[in-house]
């Protein structure tokens, strides 16, 4: 948020010329409109966003949204189906095609790159085009894509990154990093043949990036082994390096986060790797919640008069699904909804565009014919029949009950004779095909939008169009 007067002058002149250019567009469309109502609509649609917040529920496919809606409603004592999540009140919704250039069912690196670089790429790549070879440092240099984080900083905006995953994990890294291998989060994880060829690990790229707020998990990639970190140089201490260079604040728990000054750049790393599960959170937890991190980010970024870009990821919805444990995923999802509600309540929809989406889906289903209000984490109990007094779980052809939530594959696969399934928040749901890690799903995900430029979130779109929605909302 430090300003460079000469650059700022040039940028504000550029911003003025861009503004007059798009005003001309707006006037053209107004003059061709035949009714007053159309004029009002056209004028409101041409308003620019000062700020954009992109909320990414990692792996939050449409079936996850439905299940989280029911779960959130049931936690409030409702039957659940009728509950409305904060982003379900947004007027603008689109379906998003998530495939990667080389993959029908995508990963988070390729999908997040589509949103932050404006182009689809291969599975596993960040900020690098599909022409490069995977895990090849040299070929990546020839295929750089734009990075929304870099572009926002060049235009004088403040930039924030928040995630419950490691801050060097694929989705948060897509804001600021370029690599042909998403696993190169720390230099020790780069293949030996590819080290010292001029490709920086992702942790190093974050420290070199001029962010204003970065909050999440993943201490280990920033430290050498002398303090229990993962870096090759045992004495490496990237946070201290960053604090000196940016005169920033580095925090490691919710108390130091709450006490940090608002007028300095902020780096917060709250766990050695990913942050803890919401479902296993204890009252004495030292980790901030996703809502607290979102609040800390917005309070700082909103001080920048030029506006800001903020990406908030709920990274562990995805991890709960990979573990085949829907309750863990849904607890993360409910906290994600809380963070979105906080942003809705504390930003101005006339100047802040809020987007909520997922990078990809999971092979997660809501099945059977459970009765209205049936425990979403429980066994399927059918609607009451005539004269039936006791609710009995439905039985499958093997004579055993089954759960509403399940997976097409994953750790809960049925091997041999099926047993009565587990239920509740900690349960592993049954699955058809045995896999150590449940997989992503390939169907479309939803995009929900509110604020200036939100009207572009309509129809069935390619995932890279989300980047266009963001950049055109800013008037770039
Ligand atoms: Zn995943």
GROMACS .gro file of C-alpha atoms and ligand atoms in nm:
model
  477
    1UNK     CA    1   0.000   0.000   0.000
    2UNK     CA    2   0.305   0.228  -0.020
    3UNK     CA    3   0.260   0.458  -0.316
    4UNK     CA    4   0.501   0.561  -0.587
    5UNK     CA    5   0.390   0.915  -0.686
    6UNK     CA    6   0.519   0.917  -1.047
    7UNK     CA    7   0.381   0.573  -1.132
    8UNK     CA    8   0.055   0.658  -0.964
    9UNK     CA    9   0.021   0.970  -1.175
   10UNK     CA   10   0.074   0.772  -1.494
   11UNK     CA   11  -0.175   0.508  -1.382
   12UNK     CA   12  -0.443   0.760  -1.288
   13UNK     CA   13  -0.403   0.922  -1.632
   14UNK     CA   14  -0.440   0.577  -1.786
   15UNK     CA   15  -0.741   0.507  -1.566
   16UNK     CA   16  -0.900   0.831  -1.685
   17UNK     CA   17  -0.851   0.743  -2.050
   18UNK     CA   18  -0.994   0.394  -1.986
   19UNK     CA   19  -1.289   0.549  -1.802
   20UNK     CA   20  -1.371   0.787  -2.086
   21UNK     CA   21  -1.341   0.499  -2.333
   22UNK     CA   22  -1.594   0.282  -2.151
   23UNK     CA   23  -1.820   0.583  -2.084
   24UNK     CA   24  -1.845   0.622  -2.461
   25UNK     CA   25  -1.955   0.259  -2.479
   26UNK     CA   26  -2.216   0.321  -2.213
   27UNK     CA   27  -2.347   0.627  -2.395
   28UNK     CA   28  -2.376   0.436  -2.720
   29UNK     CA   29  -2.580   0.165  -2.556
   30UNK     CA   30  -2.796   0.421  -2.376
   31UNK     CA   31  -2.870   0.615  -2.695
   32UNK     CA   32  -2.968   0.296  -2.877
   33UNK     CA   33  -3.198   0.191  -2.592
   34UNK     CA   34  -3.562   0.275  -2.655
   35UNK     CA   35  -3.705   0.290  -2.302
   36UNK     CA   36  -3.617   0.470  -1.980
   37UNK     CA   37  -3.597   0.141  -1.793
   38UNK     CA   38  -3.337   0.014  -2.039
   39UNK     CA   39  -3.135   0.334  -1.987
   40UNK     CA   40  -3.129   0.289  -1.612
   41UNK     CA   41  -3.032  -0.074  -1.650
   42UNK     CA   42  -2.757   0.010  -1.897
   43UNK     CA   43  -2.617   0.284  -1.675
   44UNK     CA   44  -2.608   0.063  -1.367
   45UNK     CA   45  -2.443  -0.214  -1.567
   46UNK     CA   46  -2.163   0.019  -1.678
   47UNK     CA   47  -2.065   0.107  -1.320
   48UNK     CA   48  -1.716  -0.010  -1.232
   49UNK     CA   49  -1.605  -0.214  -0.936
   50UNK     CA   50  -1.355  -0.052  -0.701
   51UNK     CA   51  -1.303  -0.385  -0.524
   52UNK     CA   52  -1.348  -0.749  -0.618
   53UNK     CA   53  -1.363  -1.044  -0.379
   54UNK     CA   54  -1.346  -1.390  -0.536
   55UNK     CA   55  -1.460  -1.664  -0.297
   56UNK     CA   56  -1.350  -2.010  -0.413
   57UNK     CA   57  -1.495  -2.312  -0.237
   58UNK     CA   58  -1.236  -2.571  -0.339
   59UNK     CA   59  -1.433  -2.871  -0.467
   60UNK     CA   60  -1.768  -2.704  -0.385
   61UNK     CA   61  -1.972  -2.860  -0.667
   62UNK     CA   62  -2.348  -2.813  -0.698
   63UNK     CA   63  -2.426  -3.123  -0.488
   64UNK     CA   64  -2.201  -2.981  -0.214
   65UNK     CA   65  -2.390  -2.651  -0.226
   66UNK     CA   66  -2.722  -2.836  -0.186
   67UNK     CA   67  -2.588  -3.048   0.102
   68UNK     CA   68  -2.430  -2.747   0.277
   69UNK     CA   69  -2.759  -2.558   0.243
   70UNK     CA   70  -2.949  -2.843   0.412
   71UNK     CA   71  -2.676  -2.893   0.673
   72UNK     CA   72  -2.656  -2.520   0.756
   73UNK     CA   73  -3.037  -2.507   0.785
   74UNK     CA   74  -3.048  -2.816   1.008
   75UNK     CA   75  -2.782  -2.665   1.235
   76UNK     CA   76  -3.028  -2.377   1.282
   77UNK     CA   77  -3.306  -2.616   1.381
   78UNK     CA   78  -3.481  -2.602   1.044
   79UNK     CA   79  -3.565  -2.898   0.824
   80UNK     CA   80  -3.292  -2.758   0.599
   81UNK     CA   81  -3.406  -2.783   0.238
   82UNK     CA   82  -3.571  -2.439   0.250
   83UNK     CA   83  -3.264  -2.262   0.396
   84UNK     CA   84  -3.099  -1.999   0.177
   85UNK     CA   85  -2.719  -1.960   0.180
   86UNK     CA   86  -2.585  -1.602   0.170
   87UNK     CA   87  -2.470  -1.621  -0.193
   88UNK     CA   88  -2.798  -1.782  -0.304
   89UNK     CA   89  -2.955  -1.436  -0.264
   90UNK     CA   90  -2.735  -1.304  -0.547
   91UNK     CA   91  -2.929  -1.226  -0.867
   92UNK     CA   92  -2.663  -1.339  -1.113
   93UNK     CA   93  -2.574  -1.705  -1.158
   94UNK     CA   94  -2.385  -1.894  -1.428
   95UNK     CA   95  -2.273  -2.249  -1.488
   96UNK     CA   96  -1.898  -2.288  -1.537
   97UNK     CA   97  -1.720  -2.548  -1.753
   98UNK     CA   98  -1.414  -2.654  -1.553
   99UNK     CA   99  -1.213  -2.888  -1.779
  100UNK     CA  100  -0.838  -2.828  -1.821
  101UNK     CA  101  -0.675  -2.810  -2.165
  102UNK     CA  102  -0.548  -3.168  -2.129
  103UNK     CA  103  -0.799  -3.308  -1.875
  104UNK     CA  104  -1.173  -3.379  -1.886
  105UNK     CA  105  -1.184  -3.376  -1.505
  106UNK     CA  106  -0.959  -3.096  -1.380
  107UNK     CA  107  -0.731  -3.019  -1.087
  108UNK     CA  108  -0.716  -2.699  -0.882
  109UNK     CA  109  -0.401  -2.562  -1.046
  110UNK     CA  110  -0.540  -2.561  -1.399
  111UNK     CA  111  -0.880  -2.432  -1.288
  112UNK     CA  112  -0.743  -2.157  -1.063
  113UNK     CA  113  -0.510  -2.049  -1.345
  114UNK     CA  114  -0.815  -2.011  -1.573
  115UNK     CA  115  -0.969  -1.772  -1.318
  116UNK     CA  116  -0.650  -1.576  -1.242
  117UNK     CA  117  -0.474  -1.578  -1.579
  118UNK     CA  118  -0.770  -1.569  -1.819
  119UNK     CA  119  -0.663  -1.881  -2.006
  120UNK     CA  120  -0.717  -2.250  -1.952
  121UNK     CA  121  -0.404  -2.458  -1.912
  122UNK     CA  122  -0.292  -2.811  -1.833
  123UNK     CA  123  -0.356  -3.001  -1.511
  124UNK     CA  124  -0.087  -2.914  -1.252
  125UNK     CA  125   0.028  -2.581  -1.408
  126UNK     CA  126   0.007  -2.240  -1.244
  127UNK     CA  127   0.029  -1.919  -1.450
  128UNK     CA  128   0.193  -2.110  -1.736
  129UNK     CA  129   0.030  -2.195  -2.071
  130UNK     CA  130  -0.037  -2.547  -2.198
  131UNK     CA  131   0.252  -2.532  -2.448
  132UNK     CA  132   0.508  -2.592  -2.171
  133UNK     CA  133   0.622  -2.938  -2.060
  134UNK     CA  134   0.515  -3.039  -1.707
  135UNK     CA  135   0.771  -3.006  -1.430
  136UNK     CA  136   1.011  -2.849  -1.681
  137UNK     CA  137   1.158  -2.521  -1.560
  138UNK     CA  138   1.310  -2.407  -1.890
  139UNK     CA  139   1.006  -2.465  -2.108
  140UNK     CA  140   0.782  -2.285  -1.859
  141UNK     CA  141   0.978  -1.963  -1.917
  142UNK     CA  142   0.848  -1.949  -2.274
  143UNK     CA  143   0.480  -1.973  -2.174
  144UNK     CA  144   0.412  -1.712  -1.907
  145UNK     CA  145   0.047  -1.613  -1.862
  146UNK     CA  146  -0.080  -1.294  -1.695
  147UNK     CA  147  -0.135  -1.311  -1.317
  148UNK     CA  148  -0.428  -1.118  -1.177
  149UNK     CA  149  -0.233  -1.044  -0.857
  150UNK     CA  150   0.052  -0.882  -1.053
  151UNK     CA  151  -0.186  -0.687  -1.274
  152UNK     CA  152  -0.382  -0.554  -0.977
  153UNK     CA  153  -0.061  -0.436  -0.806
  154UNK     CA  154   0.060  -0.265  -1.127
  155UNK     CA  155  -0.263  -0.069  -1.135
  156UNK     CA  156  -0.222   0.047  -0.776
  157UNK     CA  157  -0.472  -0.188  -0.612
  158UNK     CA  158  -0.409  -0.364  -0.284
  159UNK     CA  159  -0.402  -0.744  -0.310
  160UNK     CA  160  -0.503  -1.000  -0.049
  161UNK     CA  161  -0.490  -1.381  -0.043
  162UNK     CA  162  -0.669  -1.590   0.220
  163UNK     CA  163  -0.689  -1.970   0.240
  164UNK     CA  164  -0.737  -2.248   0.492
  165UNK     CA  165  -0.494  -2.456   0.286
  166UNK     CA  166  -0.119  -2.389   0.268
  167UNK     CA  167  -0.079  -2.041   0.121
  168UNK     CA  168   0.153  -2.204  -0.136
  169UNK     CA  169  -0.115  -2.459  -0.240
  170UNK     CA  170  -0.256  -2.447  -0.593
  171UNK     CA  171  -0.556  -2.216  -0.552
  172UNK     CA  172  -0.393  -1.937  -0.347
  173UNK     CA  173  -0.070  -1.970  -0.551
  174UNK     CA  174  -0.261  -1.900  -0.875
  175UNK     CA  175  -0.292  -1.534  -0.765
  176UNK     CA  176   0.086  -1.476  -0.763
  177UNK     CA  177   0.290  -1.774  -0.890
  178UNK     CA  178   0.403  -1.928  -1.217
  179UNK     CA  179   0.523  -2.287  -1.229
  180UNK     CA  180   0.496  -2.595  -1.449
  181UNK     CA  181   0.459  -2.808  -1.133
  182UNK     CA  182   0.216  -2.717  -0.855
  183UNK     CA  183   0.410  -2.935  -0.610
  184UNK     CA  184   0.715  -2.706  -0.628
  185UNK     CA  185   0.588  -2.523  -0.319
  186UNK     CA  186   0.934  -2.526  -0.159
  187UNK     CA  187   1.279  -2.562  -0.315
  188UNK     CA  188   1.330  -2.906  -0.156
  189UNK     CA  189   1.025  -3.035  -0.347
  190UNK     CA  190   1.162  -2.931  -0.688
  191UNK     CA  191   1.312  -3.225  -0.881
  192UNK     CA  192   1.691  -3.212  -0.847
  193UNK     CA  193   1.733  -3.191  -1.225
  194UNK     CA  194   1.517  -2.877  -1.230
  195UNK     CA  195   1.677  -2.687  -0.940
  196UNK     CA  196   1.912  -2.394  -1.003
  197UNK     CA  197   1.767  -2.332  -1.348
  198UNK     CA  198   1.610  -2.004  -1.245
  199UNK     CA  199   1.265  -2.125  -1.141
  200UNK     CA  200   1.170  -2.010  -0.794
  201UNK     CA  201   0.967  -2.230  -0.560
  202UNK     CA  202   0.617  -2.104  -0.477
  203UNK     CA  203   0.699  -1.989  -0.121
  204UNK     CA  204   0.982  -1.776  -0.259
  205UNK     CA  205   0.748  -1.637  -0.526
  206UNK     CA  206   0.501  -1.531  -0.257
  207UNK     CA  207   0.771  -1.351  -0.057
  208UNK     CA  208   0.892  -1.177  -0.375
  209UNK     CA  209   0.534  -1.076  -0.464
  210UNK     CA  210   0.417  -0.736  -0.343
  211UNK     CA  211   0.105  -0.860  -0.160
  212UNK     CA  212  -0.066  -0.655   0.109
  213UNK     CA  213  -0.232  -0.938   0.303
  214UNK     CA  214  -0.164  -1.314   0.288
  215UNK     CA  215  -0.325  -1.537   0.551
  216UNK     CA  216  -0.341  -1.916   0.560
  217UNK     CA  217  -0.159  -2.233   0.651
  218UNK     CA  218   0.183  -2.365   0.552
  219UNK     CA  219   0.475  -2.245   0.767
  220UNK     CA  220   0.709  -2.527   0.661
  221UNK     CA  221   0.777  -2.409   0.302
  222UNK     CA  222   0.907  -2.076   0.439
  223UNK     CA  223   1.172  -2.206   0.682
  224UNK     CA  224   1.489  -2.411   0.678
  225UNK     CA  225   1.539  -2.724   0.886
  226UNK     CA  226   1.701  -2.527   1.172
  227UNK     CA  227   1.350  -2.428   1.281
  228UNK     CA  228   1.165  -2.737   1.158
  229UNK     CA  229   1.098  -2.611   0.806
  230UNK     CA  230   1.132  -2.780   0.469
  231UNK     CA  231   1.373  -2.552   0.280
  232UNK     CA  232   1.709  -2.675   0.153
  233UNK     CA  233   1.905  -2.399   0.327
  234UNK     CA  234   1.871  -2.486   0.695
  235UNK     CA  235   1.885  -2.121   0.807
  236UNK     CA  236   1.622  -1.988   0.563
  237UNK     CA  237   1.362  -1.762   0.726
  238UNK     CA  238   1.151  -1.608   0.451
  239UNK     CA  239   0.894  -1.437   0.679
  240UNK     CA  240   1.168  -1.239   0.856
  241UNK     CA  241   1.315  -1.147   0.518
  242UNK     CA  242   0.972  -1.026   0.406
  243UNK     CA  243   0.906  -0.828   0.727
  244UNK     CA  244   1.234  -0.638   0.680
  245UNK     CA  245   1.173  -0.566   0.312
  246UNK     CA  246   0.808  -0.462   0.337
  247UNK     CA  247   0.811  -0.331   0.694
  248UNK     CA  248   0.522  -0.569   0.742
  249UNK     CA  249   0.379  -0.768   1.029
  250UNK     CA  250   0.411  -1.144   1.055
  251UNK     CA  251   0.162  -1.328   1.276
  252UNK     CA  252   0.120  -1.695   1.365
  253UNK     CA  253  -0.199  -1.714   1.574
  254UNK     CA  254  -0.538  -1.551   1.615
  255UNK     CA  255  -0.423  -1.336   1.911
  256UNK     CA  256  -0.134  -1.179   1.717
  257UNK     CA  257  -0.364  -1.144   1.414
  258UNK     CA  258  -0.616  -0.948   1.623
  259UNK     CA  259  -0.339  -0.727   1.764
  260UNK     CA  260  -0.165  -0.650   1.432
  261UNK     CA  261  -0.181  -0.287   1.313
  262UNK     CA  262  -0.413  -0.211   1.020
  263UNK     CA  263  -0.172   0.017   0.836
  264UNK     CA  264   0.103  -0.231   0.750
  265UNK     CA  265   0.126  -0.527   0.511
  266UNK     CA  266   0.036  -0.851   0.684
  267UNK     CA  267   0.156  -1.210   0.651
  268UNK     CA  268  -0.010  -1.474   0.869
  269UNK     CA  269   0.081  -1.844   0.865
  270UNK     CA  270  -0.120  -2.035   1.124
  271UNK     CA  271  -0.022  -2.402   1.085
  272UNK     CA  272   0.282  -2.603   0.973
  273UNK     CA  273   0.081  -2.735   0.676
  274UNK     CA  274  -0.291  -2.691   0.599
  275UNK     CA  275  -0.500  -2.538   0.879
  276UNK     CA  276  -0.706  -2.762   1.107
  277UNK     CA  277  -1.054  -2.899   1.043
  278UNK     CA  278  -1.345  -2.680   1.147
  279UNK     CA  279  -1.517  -2.998   1.275
  280UNK     CA  280  -1.226  -3.065   1.514
  281UNK     CA  281  -1.183  -2.707   1.631
  282UNK     CA  282  -1.163  -2.667   2.010
  283UNK     CA  283  -1.247  -2.350   2.208
  284UNK     CA  284  -0.878  -2.295   2.285
  285UNK     CA  285  -0.771  -2.319   1.918
  286UNK     CA  286  -0.500  -2.067   1.828
  287UNK     CA  287  -0.596  -2.066   1.461
  288UNK     CA  288  -0.824  -1.789   1.332
  289UNK     CA  289  -1.141  -1.893   1.148
  290UNK     CA  290  -1.188  -1.827   0.777
  291UNK     CA  291  -1.432  -1.551   0.873
  292UNK     CA  292  -1.174  -1.388   1.102
  293UNK     CA  293  -0.912  -1.405   0.826
  294UNK     CA  294  -1.156  -1.257   0.572
  295UNK     CA  295  -1.236  -0.976   0.815
  296UNK     CA  296  -0.867  -0.906   0.884
  297UNK     CA  297  -0.799  -0.891   0.510
  298UNK     CA  298  -1.091  -0.663   0.415
  299UNK     CA  299  -1.022  -0.423   0.705
  300UNK     CA  300  -0.671  -0.367   0.572
  301UNK     CA  301  -0.731  -0.377   0.197
  302UNK     CA  302  -1.026  -0.134   0.218
  303UNK     CA  303  -0.786   0.135   0.339
  304UNK     CA  304  -0.636   0.156  -0.010
  305UNK     CA  305  -0.814   0.440  -0.192
  306UNK     CA  306  -0.750   0.276  -0.530
  307UNK     CA  307  -0.943  -0.038  -0.430
  308UNK     CA  308  -0.842  -0.400  -0.386
  309UNK     CA  309  -0.852  -0.756  -0.511
  310UNK     CA  310  -0.908  -1.032  -0.255
  311UNK     CA  311  -0.922  -1.408  -0.313
  312UNK     CA  312  -1.065  -1.616  -0.028
  313UNK     CA  313  -1.040  -1.994  -0.055
  314UNK     CA  314  -1.203  -2.258   0.162
  315UNK     CA  315  -0.938  -2.517   0.081
  316UNK     CA  316  -1.055  -2.798   0.304
  317UNK     CA  317  -1.400  -2.857   0.155
  318UNK     CA  318  -1.188  -3.035  -0.105
  319UNK     CA  319  -0.984  -3.221   0.156
  320UNK     CA  320  -1.295  -3.348   0.338
  321UNK     CA  321  -1.429  -3.487   0.011
  322UNK     CA  322  -1.094  -3.647  -0.082
  323UNK     CA  323  -1.108  -3.825   0.255
  324UNK     CA  324  -1.460  -3.944   0.170
  325UNK     CA  325  -1.586  -3.767   0.484
  326UNK     CA  326  -1.876  -3.543   0.385
  327UNK     CA  327  -1.934  -3.411   0.739
  328UNK     CA  328  -1.584  -3.263   0.749
  329UNK     CA  329  -1.638  -3.103   0.408
  330UNK     CA  330  -1.977  -2.960   0.510
  331UNK     CA  331  -1.840  -2.811   0.834
  332UNK     CA  332  -1.578  -2.632   0.622
  333UNK     CA  333  -1.850  -2.524   0.379
  334UNK     CA  334  -2.068  -2.375   0.654
  335UNK     CA  335  -1.772  -2.168   0.778
  336UNK     CA  336  -1.711  -2.062   0.416
  337UNK     CA  337  -2.074  -1.938   0.404
  338UNK     CA  338  -2.012  -1.747   0.729
  339UNK     CA  339  -1.713  -1.572   0.572
  340UNK     CA  340  -1.921  -1.480   0.266
  341UNK     CA  341  -2.199  -1.346   0.489
  342UNK     CA  342  -1.945  -1.130   0.670
  343UNK     CA  343  -1.823  -0.986   0.339
  344UNK     CA  344  -2.181  -0.921   0.220
  345UNK     CA  345  -2.260  -0.740   0.546
  346UNK     CA  346  -1.942  -0.533   0.551
  347UNK     CA  347  -1.889  -0.419   0.191
  348UNK     CA  348  -2.085  -0.181  -0.030
  349UNK     CA  349  -2.250  -0.358  -0.329
  350UNK     CA  350  -2.224  -0.033  -0.527
  351UNK     CA  351  -1.844  -0.059  -0.530
  352UNK     CA  352  -1.754  -0.419  -0.445
  353UNK     CA  353  -1.812  -0.713  -0.677
  354UNK     CA  354  -1.846  -1.039  -0.484
  355UNK     CA  355  -1.808  -1.364  -0.678
  356UNK     CA  356  -1.862  -1.707  -0.525
  357UNK     CA  357  -1.766  -2.020  -0.715
  358UNK     CA  358  -1.585  -2.354  -0.701
  359UNK     CA  359  -1.279  -2.456  -0.898
  360UNK     CA  360  -1.422  -2.802  -0.966
  361UNK     CA  361  -1.667  -3.057  -0.828
  362UNK     CA  362  -1.636  -3.395  -0.654
  363UNK     CA  363  -1.801  -3.736  -0.715
  364UNK     CA  364  -2.041  -3.660  -0.431
  365UNK     CA  365  -2.413  -3.751  -0.441
  366UNK     CA  366  -2.736  -3.691  -0.248
  367UNK     CA  367  -2.935  -4.010  -0.302
  368UNK     CA  368  -3.231  -4.227  -0.205
  369UNK     CA  369  -3.570  -4.077  -0.119
  370UNK     CA  370  -3.510  -3.940   0.232
  371UNK     CA  371  -3.804  -3.768   0.397
  372UNK     CA  372  -3.816  -3.389   0.430
  373UNK     CA  373  -3.588  -3.275   0.712
  374UNK     CA  374  -3.407  -3.611   0.730
  375UNK     CA  375  -3.060  -3.575   0.890
  376UNK     CA  376  -2.839  -3.494   0.590
  377UNK     CA  377  -2.552  -3.690   0.755
  378UNK     CA  378  -2.775  -3.984   0.843
  379UNK     CA  379  -2.938  -4.296   0.698
  380UNK     CA  380  -3.212  -4.258   0.437
  381UNK     CA  381  -3.552  -4.263   0.613
  382UNK     CA  382  -3.843  -4.243   0.365
  383UNK     CA  383  -4.142  -4.007   0.389
  384UNK     CA  384  -4.400  -4.142   0.636
  385UNK     CA  385  -4.649  -4.378   0.474
  386UNK     CA  386  -5.017  -4.406   0.567
  387UNK     CA  387  -5.049  -4.531   0.927
  388UNK     CA  388  -4.673  -4.570   0.976
  389UNK     CA  389  -4.573  -4.469   1.327
  390UNK     CA  390  -4.202  -4.542   1.363
  391UNK     CA  391  -3.949  -4.399   1.119
  392UNK     CA  392  -3.763  -4.693   0.966
  393UNK     CA  393  -3.452  -4.656   0.754
  394UNK     CA  394  -3.491  -4.770   0.393
  395UNK     CA  395  -3.309  -5.096   0.315
  396UNK     CA  396  -3.098  -5.173   0.010
  397UNK     CA  397  -3.127  -5.511  -0.167
  398UNK     CA  398  -2.860  -5.647   0.072
  399UNK     CA  399  -3.101  -5.582   0.359
  400UNK     CA  400  -2.891  -5.305   0.511
  401UNK     CA  401  -2.962  -4.930   0.541
  402UNK     CA  402  -2.770  -4.670   0.342
  403UNK     CA  403  -2.680  -4.302   0.381
  404UNK     CA  404  -2.814  -4.008   0.180
  405UNK     CA  405  -2.461  -3.885   0.108
  406UNK     CA  406  -2.216  -4.103  -0.082
  407UNK     CA  407  -1.929  -4.105  -0.327
  408UNK     CA  408  -1.869  -4.278  -0.659
  409UNK     CA  409  -1.517  -4.362  -0.539
  410UNK     CA  410  -1.288  -4.312  -0.243
  411UNK     CA  411  -1.162  -4.454   0.088
  412UNK     CA  412  -1.512  -4.563   0.195
  413UNK     CA  413  -1.543  -4.815  -0.089
  414UNK     CA  414  -1.733  -5.134  -0.014
  415UNK     CA  415  -1.496  -5.429  -0.016
  416UNK     CA  416  -1.657  -5.771   0.037
  417UNK     CA  417  -1.985  -5.771   0.227
  418UNK     CA  418  -2.129  -5.423   0.290
  419UNK     CA  419  -2.161  -5.323   0.654
  420UNK     CA  420  -2.414  -5.083   0.809
  421UNK     CA  421  -2.277  -4.739   0.716
  422UNK     CA  422  -2.134  -4.485   0.960
  423UNK     CA  423  -2.334  -4.166   1.014
  424UNK     CA  424  -2.267  -3.821   1.162
  425UNK     CA  425  -2.002  -3.550   1.118
  426UNK     CA  426  -1.700  -3.780   1.146
  427UNK     CA  427  -1.833  -4.061   0.924
  428UNK     CA  428  -1.661  -4.192   0.612
  429UNK     CA  429  -1.938  -4.230   0.352
  430UNK     CA  430  -1.964  -4.550   0.152
  431UNK     CA  431  -1.834  -4.544  -0.205
  432UNK     CA  432  -1.848  -4.769  -0.511
  433UNK     CA  433  -1.485  -4.787  -0.627
  434UNK     CA  434  -1.188  -4.822  -0.393
  435UNK     CA  435  -0.943  -4.532  -0.403
  436UNK     CA  436  -0.711  -4.394  -0.135
  437UNK     CA  437  -0.833  -4.047  -0.223
  438UNK     CA  438  -1.180  -3.972  -0.358
  439UNK     CA  439  -1.153  -3.788  -0.691
  440UNK     CA  440  -1.274  -3.462  -0.837
  441UNK     CA  441  -1.590  -3.461  -1.049
  442UNK     CA  442  -1.611  -3.326  -1.402
  443UNK     CA  443  -1.955  -3.162  -1.418
  444UNK     CA  444  -2.007  -2.787  -1.425
  445UNK     CA  445  -1.988  -2.576  -1.110
  446UNK     CA  446  -2.192  -2.264  -1.031
  447UNK     CA  447  -2.083  -1.900  -1.019
  448UNK     CA  448  -2.285  -1.654  -0.807
  449UNK     CA  449  -2.226  -1.279  -0.843
  450UNK     CA  450  -2.335  -0.953  -0.683
  451UNK     CA  451  -2.211  -0.596  -0.732
  452UNK     CA  452  -2.077  -0.391  -1.025
  453UNK     CA  453  -2.021  -0.615  -1.328
  454UNK     CA  454  -2.214  -0.906  -1.175
  455UNK     CA  455  -2.459  -0.912  -1.467
  456UNK     CA  456  -2.189  -1.079  -1.680
  457UNK     CA  457  -2.225  -1.395  -1.467
  458UNK     CA  458  -2.496  -1.549  -1.685
  459UNK     CA  459  -2.543  -1.854  -1.903
  460UNK     CA  460  -2.297  -2.140  -1.943
  461UNK     CA  461  -1.942  -2.006  -1.948
  462UNK     CA  462  -1.586  -2.131  -1.976
  463UNK     CA  463  -1.394  -2.094  -1.651
  464UNK     CA  464  -1.146  -1.842  -1.793
  465UNK     CA  465  -1.440  -1.602  -1.850
  466UNK     CA  466  -1.436  -1.543  -1.471
  467UNK     CA  467  -1.108  -1.355  -1.527
  468UNK     CA  468  -1.281  -1.143  -1.795
  469UNK     CA  469  -1.572  -1.072  -1.558
  470UNK     CA  470  -1.323  -0.949  -1.296
  471UNK     CA  471  -1.107  -0.739  -1.529
  472UNK     CA  472  -1.404  -0.579  -1.707
  473UNK     CA  473  -1.567  -0.502  -1.370
  474UNK     CA  474  -1.254  -0.304  -1.282
  475UNK     CA  475  -1.275  -0.133  -1.623
  476UNK     CA  476  -0.933  -0.262  -1.736
  477LIG    ZN1  477  -0.872  -3.172  -0.477
   0.00000   0.00000   0.00000
